[in-house]
PDB file of C-alpha atoms in Angstrom:
ATOM      1  CA  MET E  14       0.008   0.252   0.064  1.00  0.00           C
ATOM      2  CA  ALA E  15       1.108   3.304  -0.950  1.00  0.00           C
ATOM      3  CA  GLY E  16       1.230   5.913   1.998  1.00  0.00           C
ATOM      4  CA  LYS E  17       0.454   9.764   1.820  1.00  0.00           C
ATOM      5  CA  GLY E  18       3.043  12.266   1.244  1.00  0.00           C
ATOM      6  CA  LYS E  19       2.760  16.009   1.347  1.00  0.00           C
ATOM      7  CA  GLY E  20      -0.285  17.412   0.273  1.00  0.00           C
ATOM      8  CA  GLY E  21      -2.058  14.215   0.328  1.00  0.00           C
ATOM      9  CA  THR E  22      -0.246  12.624  -2.837  1.00  0.00           C
ATOM     10  CA  PRO E  23       0.459   9.137  -2.579  1.00  0.00           C
ATOM     11  CA  LYS E  24       3.919   8.266  -1.642  1.00  0.00           C
ATOM     12  CA  TYR E  25       5.446   5.230  -3.116  1.00  0.00           C
ATOM     13  CA  THR E  26       8.139   2.787  -2.293  1.00  0.00           C
ATOM     14  CA  LYS E  27      11.212   2.231  -4.577  1.00  0.00           C
ATOM     15  CA  MET E  28       9.876  -1.155  -5.576  1.00  0.00           C
ATOM     16  CA  GLN E  29       6.503   0.443  -6.260  1.00  0.00           C
ATOM     17  CA  LYS E  30       8.204   2.938  -8.668  1.00  0.00           C
ATOM     18  CA  ARG E  31      10.031   0.501 -10.307  1.00  0.00           C
ATOM     19  CA  ASP E  32       7.065  -1.738 -10.981  1.00  0.00           C
ATOM     20  CA  MET E  33       5.201   1.387 -12.516  1.00  0.00           C
ATOM     21  CA  ARG E  34       8.162   2.261 -14.707  1.00  0.00           C
ATOM     22  CA  VAL E  35       8.162  -1.421 -16.146  1.00  0.00           C
ATOM     23  CA  ALA E  36       4.472  -1.362 -16.581  1.00  0.00           C
ATOM     24  CA  TYR E  37       4.585   2.010 -18.434  1.00  0.00           C
ATOM     25  CA  LEU E  38       7.299   0.535 -20.768  1.00  0.00           C
ATOM     26  CA  MET E  39       5.230  -2.633 -21.255  1.00  0.00           C
ATOM     27  CA  LEU E  40       2.225  -0.353 -22.363  1.00  0.00           C
ATOM     28  CA  LEU E  41       4.498   1.855 -24.380  1.00  0.00           C
ATOM     29  CA  PRO E  42       4.155  -0.104 -27.741  1.00  0.00           C
ATOM     30  CA  ALA E  43       0.368  -0.834 -27.466  1.00  0.00           C
ATOM     31  CA  VAL E  44      -0.096   3.102 -27.184  1.00  0.00           C
ATOM     32  CA  VAL E  45       2.577   3.906 -29.963  1.00  0.00           C
ATOM     33  CA  LEU E  46       0.489   1.305 -31.980  1.00  0.00           C
ATOM     34  CA  LEU E  47      -2.885   2.987 -31.320  1.00  0.00           C
ATOM     35  CA  GLY E  48      -1.425   6.078 -31.771  1.00  0.00           C
ATOM     36  CA  ILE E  49      -0.341   5.345 -35.482  1.00  0.00           C
ATOM     37  CA  PHE E  50      -3.001   2.888 -36.920  1.00  0.00           C
ATOM     38  CA  VAL E  51      -5.952   4.184 -34.662  1.00  0.00           C
ATOM     39  CA  VAL E  52      -5.856   7.902 -33.299  1.00  0.00           C
ATOM     40  CA  THR E  53      -3.981   9.390 -36.248  1.00  0.00           C
ATOM     41  CA  PRO E  54      -6.228   7.942 -38.863  1.00  0.00           C
ATOM     42  CA  LEU E  55      -9.250   8.896 -36.948  1.00  0.00           C
ATOM     43  CA  ILE E  56      -8.056  12.455 -36.793  1.00  0.00           C
ATOM     44  CA  MET E  57      -7.282  12.490 -40.658  1.00  0.00           C
ATOM     45  CA  ALA E  58     -10.866  11.059 -41.044  1.00  0.00           C
ATOM     46  CA  LEU E  59     -12.603  13.813 -39.025  1.00  0.00           C
ATOM     47  CA  GLU E  60     -10.855  16.448 -40.952  1.00  0.00           C
ATOM     48  CA  LYS E  61     -11.924  15.035 -44.417  1.00  0.00           C
ATOM     49  CA  SER E  62     -15.161  14.425 -43.661  1.00  0.00           C
ATOM     50  CA  PHE E  63     -15.472  18.388 -43.670  1.00  0.00           C
ATOM     51  CA  TYR E  64     -14.116  18.691 -47.131  1.00  0.00           C
ATOM     52  CA  GLU E  65     -15.069  17.968 -50.700  1.00  0.00           C
ATOM     53  CA  TRP E  66     -12.294  15.493 -51.371  1.00  0.00           C
ATOM     54  CA  ASN E  67     -11.111  12.715 -53.121  1.00  0.00           C
ATOM     55  CA  PHE E  68      -7.465  11.431 -54.437  1.00  0.00           C
ATOM     56  CA  TYR E  69      -7.247  13.143 -57.556  1.00  0.00           C
ATOM     57  CA  ILE E  70      -8.651  16.846 -57.136  1.00  0.00           C
ATOM     58  CA  ASP E  71      -7.693  19.607 -54.611  1.00  0.00           C
ATOM     59  CA  SER E  72      -9.916  19.441 -51.406  1.00  0.00           C
ATOM     60  CA  VAL E  73     -12.684  22.159 -50.924  1.00  0.00           C
ATOM     61  CA  PHE E  74     -13.813  22.825 -47.229  1.00  0.00           C
ATOM     62  CA  VAL E  75     -17.471  22.435 -47.167  1.00  0.00           C
ATOM     63  CA  GLY E  76     -18.140  22.572 -43.369  1.00  0.00           C
ATOM     64  CA  PHE E  77     -20.984  20.240 -42.179  1.00  0.00           C
ATOM     65  CA  ASP E  78     -22.320  19.858 -45.691  1.00  0.00           C
ATOM     66  CA  ASN E  79     -21.323  16.410 -45.733  1.00  0.00           C
ATOM     67  CA  TYR E  80     -23.293  15.367 -42.564  1.00  0.00           C
ATOM     68  CA  ARG E  81     -26.203  17.297 -43.766  1.00  0.00           C
ATOM     69  CA  ILE E  82     -26.713  15.697 -47.147  1.00  0.00           C
ATOM     70  CA  ILE E  83     -25.969  12.431 -45.726  1.00  0.00           C
ATOM     71  CA  LEU E  84     -28.411  12.502 -42.992  1.00  0.00           C
ATOM     72  CA  SER E  85     -30.929  13.805 -45.322  1.00  0.00           C
ATOM     73  CA  ASN E  86     -30.255  11.047 -48.099  1.00  0.00           C
ATOM     74  CA  LYS E  87     -33.310   8.288 -48.052  1.00  0.00           C
ATOM     75  CA  ASN E  88     -31.194   5.433 -48.667  1.00  0.00           C
ATOM     76  CA  PHE E  89     -28.876   6.219 -45.997  1.00  0.00           C
ATOM     77  CA  GLN E  90     -32.197   6.616 -43.614  1.00  0.00           C
ATOM     78  CA  ARG E  91     -32.931   3.320 -44.882  1.00  0.00           C
ATOM     79  CA  ALA E  92     -29.858   1.794 -44.588  1.00  0.00           C
ATOM     80  CA  VAL E  93     -29.614   2.492 -40.682  1.00  0.00           C
ATOM     81  CA  LEU E  94     -33.251   1.474 -40.078  1.00  0.00           C
ATOM     82  CA  ASN E  95     -32.310  -1.982 -41.671  1.00  0.00           C
ATOM     83  CA  ALA E  96     -29.360  -2.075 -39.586  1.00  0.00           C
ATOM     84  CA  PHE E  97     -31.658  -1.727 -36.402  1.00  0.00           C
ATOM     85  CA  LYS E  98     -34.066  -4.401 -37.724  1.00  0.00           C
ATOM     86  CA  PHE E  99     -31.221  -6.833 -38.126  1.00  0.00           C
ATOM     87  CA  VAL E 100     -30.126  -5.892 -34.423  1.00  0.00           C
ATOM     88  CA  ILE E 101     -33.550  -6.649 -33.185  1.00  0.00           C
ATOM     89  CA  ILE E 102     -33.751  -9.805 -34.770  1.00  0.00           C
ATOM     90  CA  LEU E 103     -30.228 -11.221 -34.692  1.00  0.00           C
ATOM     91  CA  VAL E 104     -29.032 -10.378 -31.041  1.00  0.00           C
ATOM     92  CA  PRO E 105     -31.814 -11.793 -29.175  1.00  0.00           C
ATOM     93  CA  LEU E 106     -32.030 -14.831 -31.600  1.00  0.00           C
ATOM     94  CA  GLN E 107     -28.073 -15.593 -31.054  1.00  0.00           C
ATOM     95  CA  ILE E 108     -28.138 -15.496 -27.587  1.00  0.00           C
ATOM     96  CA  VAL E 109     -30.854 -17.727 -27.345  1.00  0.00           C
ATOM     97  CA  VAL E 110     -29.371 -20.253 -29.868  1.00  0.00           C
ATOM     98  CA  GLN E 111     -25.696 -19.852 -28.338  1.00  0.00           C
ATOM     99  CA  PHE E 112     -26.913 -20.574 -24.942  1.00  0.00           C
ATOM    100  CA  ALA E 113     -28.939 -23.574 -26.017  1.00  0.00           C
ATOM    101  CA  PHE E 114     -26.054 -25.094 -27.761  1.00  0.00           C
ATOM    102  CA  ALA E 115     -23.831 -24.337 -24.632  1.00  0.00           C
ATOM    103  CA  SER E 116     -26.445 -26.091 -22.498  1.00  0.00           C
ATOM    104  CA  LEU E 117     -26.472 -28.817 -24.588  1.00  0.00           C
ATOM    105  CA  LEU E 118     -22.647 -29.309 -24.910  1.00  0.00           C
ATOM    106  CA  LYS E 119     -22.592 -29.035 -20.867  1.00  0.00           C
ATOM    107  CA  ASN E 120     -24.631 -32.178 -20.493  1.00  0.00           C
ATOM    108  CA  LEU E 121     -22.574 -34.114 -22.942  1.00  0.00           C
ATOM    109  CA  SER E 122     -19.676 -36.291 -21.736  1.00  0.00           C
ATOM    110  CA  GLY E 123     -16.886 -38.585 -23.375  1.00  0.00           C
ATOM    111  CA  LYS E 124     -15.345 -38.159 -26.395  1.00  0.00           C
ATOM    112  CA  PHE E 125     -18.382 -37.310 -28.268  1.00  0.00           C
ATOM    113  CA  ALA E 126     -18.355 -34.111 -26.311  1.00  0.00           C
ATOM    114  CA  ASN E 127     -15.130 -33.192 -27.621  1.00  0.00           C
ATOM    115  CA  VAL E 128     -16.033 -33.764 -31.225  1.00  0.00           C
ATOM    116  CA  ALA E 129     -19.446 -31.782 -30.720  1.00  0.00           C
ATOM    117  CA  LYS E 130     -17.269 -28.657 -29.336  1.00  0.00           C
ATOM    118  CA  THR E 131     -15.006 -28.753 -32.328  1.00  0.00           C
ATOM    119  CA  ALA E 132     -17.786 -29.132 -34.691  1.00  0.00           C
ATOM    120  CA  VAL E 133     -19.891 -26.151 -33.164  1.00  0.00           C
ATOM    121  CA  TYR E 134     -16.627 -23.891 -33.484  1.00  0.00           C
ATOM    122  CA  VAL E 135     -15.942 -24.764 -37.015  1.00  0.00           C
ATOM    123  CA  PRO E 136     -18.334 -21.744 -38.440  1.00  0.00           C
ATOM    124  CA  SER E 137     -15.853 -19.295 -36.367  1.00  0.00           C
ATOM    125  CA  ILE E 138     -12.907 -20.046 -38.838  1.00  0.00           C
ATOM    126  CA  ILE E 139     -14.962 -19.177 -41.746  1.00  0.00           C
ATOM    127  CA  SER E 140     -15.007 -15.635 -43.412  1.00  0.00           C
ATOM    128  CA  ALA E 141     -18.367 -13.964 -44.041  1.00  0.00           C
ATOM    129  CA  ILE E 142     -17.278 -14.024 -47.606  1.00  0.00           C
ATOM    130  CA  VAL E 143     -16.791 -17.807 -47.882  1.00  0.00           C
ATOM    131  CA  ALA E 144     -20.083 -18.208 -45.440  1.00  0.00           C
ATOM    132  CA  GLY E 145     -21.910 -16.079 -47.879  1.00  0.00           C
ATOM    133  CA  ILE E 146     -20.886 -18.020 -51.058  1.00  0.00           C
ATOM    134  CA  ILE E 147     -21.620 -21.306 -49.436  1.00  0.00           C
ATOM    135  CA  PHE E 148     -25.091 -19.899 -48.263  1.00  0.00           C
ATOM    136  CA  MET E 149     -25.751 -18.643 -52.065  1.00  0.00           C
ATOM    137  CA  PHE E 150     -25.671 -22.427 -53.239  1.00  0.00           C
ATOM    138  CA  ILE E 151     -28.281 -23.039 -50.605  1.00  0.00           C
ATOM    139  CA  PHE E 152     -30.789 -20.092 -51.451  1.00  0.00           C
ATOM    140  CA  GLU E 153     -30.107 -19.670 -54.938  1.00  0.00           C
ATOM    141  CA  TYR E 154     -33.493 -19.577 -56.960  1.00  0.00           C
ATOM    142  CA  LYS E 155     -32.896 -22.048 -59.676  1.00  0.00           C
ATOM    143  CA  GLY E 156     -30.164 -24.450 -58.480  1.00  0.00           C
ATOM    144  CA  GLY E 157     -30.196 -23.933 -54.739  1.00  0.00           C
ATOM    145  CA  LEU E 158     -30.358 -27.158 -52.030  1.00  0.00           C
ATOM    146  CA  ILE E 159     -33.886 -25.663 -50.371  1.00  0.00           C
ATOM    147  CA  ASN E 160     -35.627 -24.920 -53.870  1.00  0.00           C
ATOM    148  CA  GLN E 161     -34.390 -28.287 -55.126  1.00  0.00           C
ATOM    149  CA  MET E 162     -35.981 -29.986 -52.171  1.00  0.00           C
ATOM    150  CA  LEU E 163     -39.156 -27.660 -52.676  1.00  0.00           C
ATOM    151  CA  THR E 164     -39.591 -28.434 -56.453  1.00  0.00           C
ATOM    152  CA  SER E 165     -38.905 -32.331 -55.533  1.00  0.00           C
ATOM    153  CA  LEU E 166     -41.746 -32.266 -53.045  1.00  0.00           C
ATOM    154  CA  GLY E 167     -43.981 -30.463 -55.607  1.00  0.00           C
ATOM    155  CA  GLY E 168     -43.637 -27.102 -53.864  1.00  0.00           C
ATOM    156  CA  GLU E 169     -43.053 -23.765 -55.701  1.00  0.00           C
ATOM    157  CA  ARG E 170     -39.268 -22.144 -55.428  1.00  0.00           C
ATOM    158  CA  ILE E 171     -38.878 -19.014 -53.284  1.00  0.00           C
ATOM    159  CA  ALA E 172     -37.214 -16.084 -54.988  1.00  0.00           C
ATOM    160  CA  PHE E 173     -34.969 -15.172 -52.060  1.00  0.00           C
ATOM    161  CA  LYS E 174     -33.685 -12.106 -53.509  1.00  0.00           C
ATOM    162  CA  ASN E 175     -36.907 -10.567 -54.681  1.00  0.00           C
ATOM    163  CA  ASP E 176     -38.806 -10.827 -51.565  1.00  0.00           C
ATOM    164  CA  GLY E 177     -37.977  -8.640 -48.519  1.00  0.00           C
ATOM    165  CA  PHE E 178     -38.787 -11.096 -46.100  1.00  0.00           C
ATOM    166  CA  TRP E 179     -37.080 -13.890 -47.606  1.00  0.00           C
ATOM    167  CA  ALA E 180     -33.999 -11.747 -48.567  1.00  0.00           C
ATOM    168  CA  MET E 181     -33.700 -10.897 -44.873  1.00  0.00           C
ATOM    169  CA  PHE E 182     -34.002 -14.375 -43.934  1.00  0.00           C
ATOM    170  CA  SER E 183     -31.279 -15.470 -46.278  1.00  0.00           C
ATOM    171  CA  ILE E 184     -28.871 -12.938 -44.296  1.00  0.00           C
ATOM    172  CA  VAL E 185     -30.035 -13.964 -40.883  1.00  0.00           C
ATOM    173  CA  VAL E 186     -29.470 -17.571 -41.098  1.00  0.00           C
ATOM    174  CA  PRO E 187     -25.700 -17.330 -42.038  1.00  0.00           C
ATOM    175  CA  SER E 188     -25.319 -14.667 -39.652  1.00  0.00           C
ATOM    176  CA  VAL E 189     -26.506 -16.786 -36.816  1.00  0.00           C
ATOM    177  CA  TRP E 190     -24.348 -19.656 -38.327  1.00  0.00           C
ATOM    178  CA  LEU E 191     -21.052 -17.652 -38.381  1.00  0.00           C
ATOM    179  CA  GLY E 192     -21.839 -16.526 -34.946  1.00  0.00           C
ATOM    180  CA  LEU E 193     -22.587 -20.085 -33.357  1.00  0.00           C
ATOM    181  CA  GLY E 194     -19.124 -21.132 -32.648  1.00  0.00           C
ATOM    182  CA  GLY E 195     -17.634 -18.345 -30.543  1.00  0.00           C
ATOM    183  CA  GLY E 196     -20.768 -17.481 -28.745  1.00  0.00           C
ATOM    184  CA  THR E 197     -21.666 -21.125 -27.564  1.00  0.00           C
ATOM    185  CA  ILE E 198     -18.048 -21.482 -26.343  1.00  0.00           C
ATOM    186  CA  LEU E 199     -18.278 -18.239 -24.352  1.00  0.00           C
ATOM    187  CA  ASN E 200     -21.664 -19.037 -23.000  1.00  0.00           C
ATOM    188  CA  TYR E 201     -20.215 -22.735 -22.229  1.00  0.00           C
ATOM    189  CA  ALA E 202     -17.472 -20.965 -20.167  1.00  0.00           C
ATOM    190  CA  GLY E 203     -19.941 -19.601 -18.381  1.00  0.00           C
ATOM    191  CA  LEU E 204     -22.167 -22.286 -17.588  1.00  0.00           C
ATOM    192  CA  VAL E 205     -19.089 -24.329 -16.596  1.00  0.00           C
ATOM    193  CA  GLY E 206     -17.999 -21.715 -14.175  1.00  0.00           C
ATOM    194  CA  ILE E 207     -21.415 -21.373 -12.115  1.00  0.00           C
ATOM    195  CA  PRO E 208     -20.640 -23.305  -8.825  1.00  0.00           C
ATOM    196  CA  GLY E 209     -22.345 -26.545  -8.356  1.00  0.00           C
ATOM    197  CA  GLU E 210     -23.133 -25.718  -4.743  1.00  0.00           C
ATOM    198  CA  TYR E 211     -25.922 -23.382  -6.374  1.00  0.00           C
ATOM    199  CA  TYR E 212     -27.825 -25.980  -7.965  1.00  0.00           C
ATOM    200  CA  GLU E 213     -27.252 -28.232  -4.889  1.00  0.00           C
ATOM    201  CA  ALA E 214     -28.992 -25.561  -2.514  1.00  0.00           C
ATOM    202  CA  ALA E 215     -31.770 -25.385  -5.163  1.00  0.00           C
ATOM    203  CA  SER E 216     -32.529 -28.864  -4.945  1.00  0.00           C
ATOM    204  CA  ILE E 217     -32.634 -28.880  -1.395  1.00  0.00           C
ATOM    205  CA  ASP E 218     -35.159 -26.113  -1.600  1.00  0.00           C
ATOM    206  CA  GLY E 219     -37.390 -28.025  -3.935  1.00  0.00           C
ATOM    207  CA  ALA E 220     -36.492 -26.307  -7.319  1.00  0.00           C
ATOM    208  CA  ASN E 221     -37.081 -28.387 -10.516  1.00  0.00           C
ATOM    209  CA  GLY E 222     -34.968 -27.584 -13.601  1.00  0.00           C
ATOM    210  CA  PHE E 223     -37.190 -24.804 -14.705  1.00  0.00           C
ATOM    211  CA  HIS E 224     -36.913 -22.854 -11.600  1.00  0.00           C
ATOM    212  CA  LYS E 225     -32.853 -23.471 -11.285  1.00  0.00           C
ATOM    213  CA  LEU E 226     -32.809 -22.187 -15.082  1.00  0.00           C
ATOM    214  CA  ILE E 227     -34.539 -19.049 -14.054  1.00  0.00           C
ATOM    215  CA  TYR E 228     -33.272 -18.270 -10.501  1.00  0.00           C
ATOM    216  CA  VAL E 229     -29.709 -19.784 -10.610  1.00  0.00           C
ATOM    217  CA  THR E 230     -28.106 -20.200 -14.337  1.00  0.00           C
ATOM    218  CA  LEU E 231     -29.687 -16.800 -15.943  1.00  0.00           C
ATOM    219  CA  PRO E 232     -28.709 -14.595 -13.180  1.00  0.00           C
ATOM    220  CA  GLN E 233     -25.181 -16.141 -12.998  1.00  0.00           C
ATOM    221  CA  MET E 234     -25.100 -15.749 -16.922  1.00  0.00           C
ATOM    222  CA  LYS E 235     -26.018 -11.893 -16.798  1.00  0.00           C
ATOM    223  CA  ASN E 236     -22.537 -10.458 -17.315  1.00  0.00           C
ATOM    224  CA  ILE E 237     -22.145 -13.023 -20.273  1.00  0.00           C
ATOM    225  CA  PHE E 238     -25.488 -11.851 -22.054  1.00  0.00           C
ATOM    226  CA  VAL E 239     -24.288  -8.002 -21.460  1.00  0.00           C
ATOM    227  CA  LEU E 240     -20.858  -8.735 -23.352  1.00  0.00           C
ATOM    228  CA  GLN E 241     -22.676 -10.625 -26.075  1.00  0.00           C
ATOM    229  CA  CYS E 242     -25.333  -7.706 -26.552  1.00  0.00           C
ATOM    230  CA  ILE E 243     -22.542  -5.175 -26.539  1.00  0.00           C
ATOM    231  CA  SER E 244     -20.446  -7.128 -29.130  1.00  0.00           C
ATOM    232  CA  MET E 245     -23.213  -8.369 -31.362  1.00  0.00           C
ATOM    233  CA  THR E 246     -24.819  -5.018 -31.624  1.00  0.00           C
ATOM    234  CA  THR E 247     -21.667  -3.358 -32.620  1.00  0.00           C
ATOM    235  CA  GLY E 248     -20.871  -6.129 -35.024  1.00  0.00           C
ATOM    236  CA  THR E 249     -24.311  -6.212 -36.582  1.00  0.00           C
ATOM    237  CA  LEU E 250     -24.748  -2.471 -37.210  1.00  0.00           C
ATOM    238  CA  GLN E 251     -21.174  -2.918 -39.254  1.00  0.00           C
ATOM    239  CA  THR E 252     -22.675  -5.549 -41.272  1.00  0.00           C
ATOM    240  CA  PHE E 253     -21.293  -5.829 -44.568  1.00  0.00           C
ATOM    241  CA  GLU E 254     -20.037  -8.809 -46.489  1.00  0.00           C
ATOM    242  CA  LEU E 255     -23.294 -11.094 -45.906  1.00  0.00           C
ATOM    243  CA  PRO E 256     -25.598  -8.322 -47.544  1.00  0.00           C
ATOM    244  CA  MET E 257     -23.111  -7.511 -50.283  1.00  0.00           C
ATOM    245  CA  ILE E 258     -22.940 -11.274 -51.375  1.00  0.00           C
ATOM    246  CA  MET E 259     -26.387 -12.473 -50.744  1.00  0.00           C
ATOM    247  CA  THR E 260     -28.502  -9.587 -51.800  1.00  0.00           C
ATOM    248  CA  GLY E 261     -26.312  -6.939 -52.828  1.00  0.00           C
ATOM    249  CA  GLY E 262     -28.875  -4.542 -50.459  1.00  0.00           C
ATOM    250  CA  GLY E 263     -31.942  -5.650 -52.490  1.00  0.00           C
ATOM    251  CA  PRO E 264     -34.558  -5.936 -53.141  1.00  0.00           C
ATOM    252  CA  ARG E 265     -35.785  -2.239 -53.187  1.00  0.00           C
ATOM    253  CA  GLU E 266     -32.741  -1.636 -50.367  1.00  0.00           C
ATOM    254  CA  GLN E 267     -34.591  -3.694 -48.054  1.00  0.00           C
ATOM    255  CA  THR E 268     -31.297  -5.230 -47.042  1.00  0.00           C
ATOM    256  CA  LEU E 269     -29.195  -2.285 -47.432  1.00  0.00           C
ATOM    257  CA  THR E 270     -26.892  -1.494 -44.597  1.00  0.00           C
ATOM    258  CA  PRO E 271     -24.828   1.362 -43.651  1.00  0.00           C
ATOM    259  CA  MET E 272     -21.664  -0.072 -44.443  1.00  0.00           C
ATOM    260  CA  LEU E 273     -22.774  -1.495 -47.743  1.00  0.00           C
ATOM    261  CA  TYR E 274     -24.199   1.991 -48.543  1.00  0.00           C
ATOM    262  CA  MET E 275     -20.970   3.786 -47.867  1.00  0.00           C
ATOM    263  CA  TYR E 276     -18.997   1.148 -49.947  1.00  0.00           C
ATOM    264  CA  ASN E 277     -21.436   1.946 -52.885  1.00  0.00           C
ATOM    265  CA  ASN E 278     -20.494   5.146 -52.483  1.00  0.00           C
ATOM    266  CA  PHE E 279     -16.699   4.823 -52.277  1.00  0.00           C
ATOM    267  CA  LYS E 280     -16.959   3.008 -55.732  1.00  0.00           C
ATOM    268  CA  SER E 281     -18.925   6.140 -57.182  1.00  0.00           C
ATOM    269  CA  THR E 282     -16.561   8.474 -58.992  1.00  0.00           C
ATOM    270  CA  GLY E 283     -19.251  11.174 -58.970  1.00  0.00           C
ATOM    271  CA  LEU E 284     -19.345  11.457 -55.320  1.00  0.00           C
ATOM    272  CA  SER E 285     -16.858  12.795 -52.949  1.00  0.00           C
ATOM    273  CA  LEU E 286     -15.017  10.585 -50.403  1.00  0.00           C
ATOM    274  CA  GLY E 287     -15.401  13.385 -47.719  1.00  0.00           C
ATOM    275  CA  TYR E 288     -19.233  12.340 -48.148  1.00  0.00           C
ATOM    276  CA  THR E 289     -18.443   8.740 -47.503  1.00  0.00           C
ATOM    277  CA  ILE E 290     -16.329   9.457 -44.491  1.00  0.00           C
ATOM    278  CA  ALA E 291     -18.872  11.499 -42.877  1.00  0.00           C
ATOM    279  CA  GLY E 292     -21.172   8.669 -42.860  1.00  0.00           C
ATOM    280  CA  ALA E 293     -18.543   6.140 -41.439  1.00  0.00           C
ATOM    281  CA  VAL E 294     -17.908   9.065 -38.822  1.00  0.00           C
ATOM    282  CA  LEU E 295     -21.805   9.036 -38.039  1.00  0.00           C
ATOM    283  CA  MET E 296     -21.987   5.313 -37.646  1.00  0.00           C
ATOM    284  CA  MET E 297     -18.900   5.408 -35.159  1.00  0.00           C
ATOM    285  CA  ILE E 298     -20.754   7.978 -33.124  1.00  0.00           C
ATOM    286  CA  LEU E 299     -23.821   6.188 -33.328  1.00  0.00           C
ATOM    287  CA  ILE E 300     -22.195   3.015 -31.919  1.00  0.00           C
ATOM    288  CA  ALA E 301     -20.163   4.798 -29.167  1.00  0.00           C
ATOM    289  CA  ILE E 302     -23.371   6.507 -27.913  1.00  0.00           C
ATOM    290  CA  ILE E 303     -24.988   2.988 -27.926  1.00  0.00           C
ATOM    291  CA  ASN E 304     -21.922   1.236 -26.088  1.00  0.00           C
ATOM    292  CA  SER E 305     -21.542   4.181 -23.827  1.00  0.00           C
ATOM    293  CA  PHE E 306     -25.474   3.758 -22.754  1.00  0.00           C
ATOM    294  CA  VAL E 307     -25.015   0.201 -22.120  1.00  0.00           C
ATOM    295  CA  PHE E 308     -21.938   0.598 -20.078  1.00  0.00           C
ATOM    296  CA  LYS E 309     -23.514   3.297 -17.932  1.00  0.00           C
ATOM    297  CA  VAL E 310     -26.410   0.897 -17.095  1.00  0.00           C
ATOM    298  CA  ILE E 311     -24.035  -1.874 -16.389  1.00  0.00           C
ATOM    299  CA  LYS E 312     -22.214   0.650 -13.971  1.00  0.00           C
ATOM    300  CA  SER E 313     -25.442   1.634 -12.213  1.00  0.00           C
ATOM    301  CA  GLU E 314     -26.644  -2.028 -11.836  1.00  0.00           C
ATOM    302  CA  LYS E 315     -23.256  -2.736 -10.177  1.00  0.00           C
ATOM    303  CA  SER E 316     -23.596   0.374  -7.672  1.00  0.00           C
ATOM    304  CA  ILE E 317     -27.081  -0.979  -6.471  1.00  0.00           C
ATOM    305  CA  ASP E 318     -25.798  -4.397  -6.176  1.00  0.00           C
ATOM    306  CA  GLY E 319     -22.940  -2.999  -4.046  1.00  0.00           C
TER     307      GLY E 319
END
């Protein structure tokens, strides 16, 4: 423990000062890398968002015009709305599915349990681009697996790319599959970490399986669920690869996401890159606000619990 020096400032021992110097030296490379690859590009992006700018002509300062134009753009508004729709659908669905799979893994034993854990984790090592290509063969109108099965049973083909509901469905399914591995293992680790004494005490009190789930398991998993909500919300708001591969943002921009919208603008030679950067900055601010709100709620809950 550090004592108090003059003026109430902490007084550190020689060993504590040495440990602090070592800690700062170990942190220095991370700080330098963050400064070079995160802070500096962020400052440059903020600056360029106030200019009519691209790589080939001189920049012209336009102030907040880029922000005003993109905020009033109907396609960008639709893209943000679509992103929140994906959040509302995907986040709860993924949490439920991953928790269910983790619960099943916890109840498995023997060699089959290790095989099952490995099989569940496989989607995590596959990129979204590859997953999109795989699921294109499943949802394709003419040669897709689902439509081949439907026609063989006498049904009609489903035009996944031409119907808003089915287009969103074709993105939700691979999204859930891609997140299955990491999320399931995270939930599994949380379930294994719950002390068995809690369940024994609940059994003595006459609790059945459902009561144990509601009053023991779910409260103990709260921090895991909060972590998943934050990471999944952030990731879903930045969804890009699957909509680009599966639907291209269609039909009628019903699966267009902000990142796909900005990518399309980036390819367009008729638009300033400052406009695209302004959209990226707005999404960064939106995600930061959401995460800050969630962290504030968590901090408040901890204060109440304490």
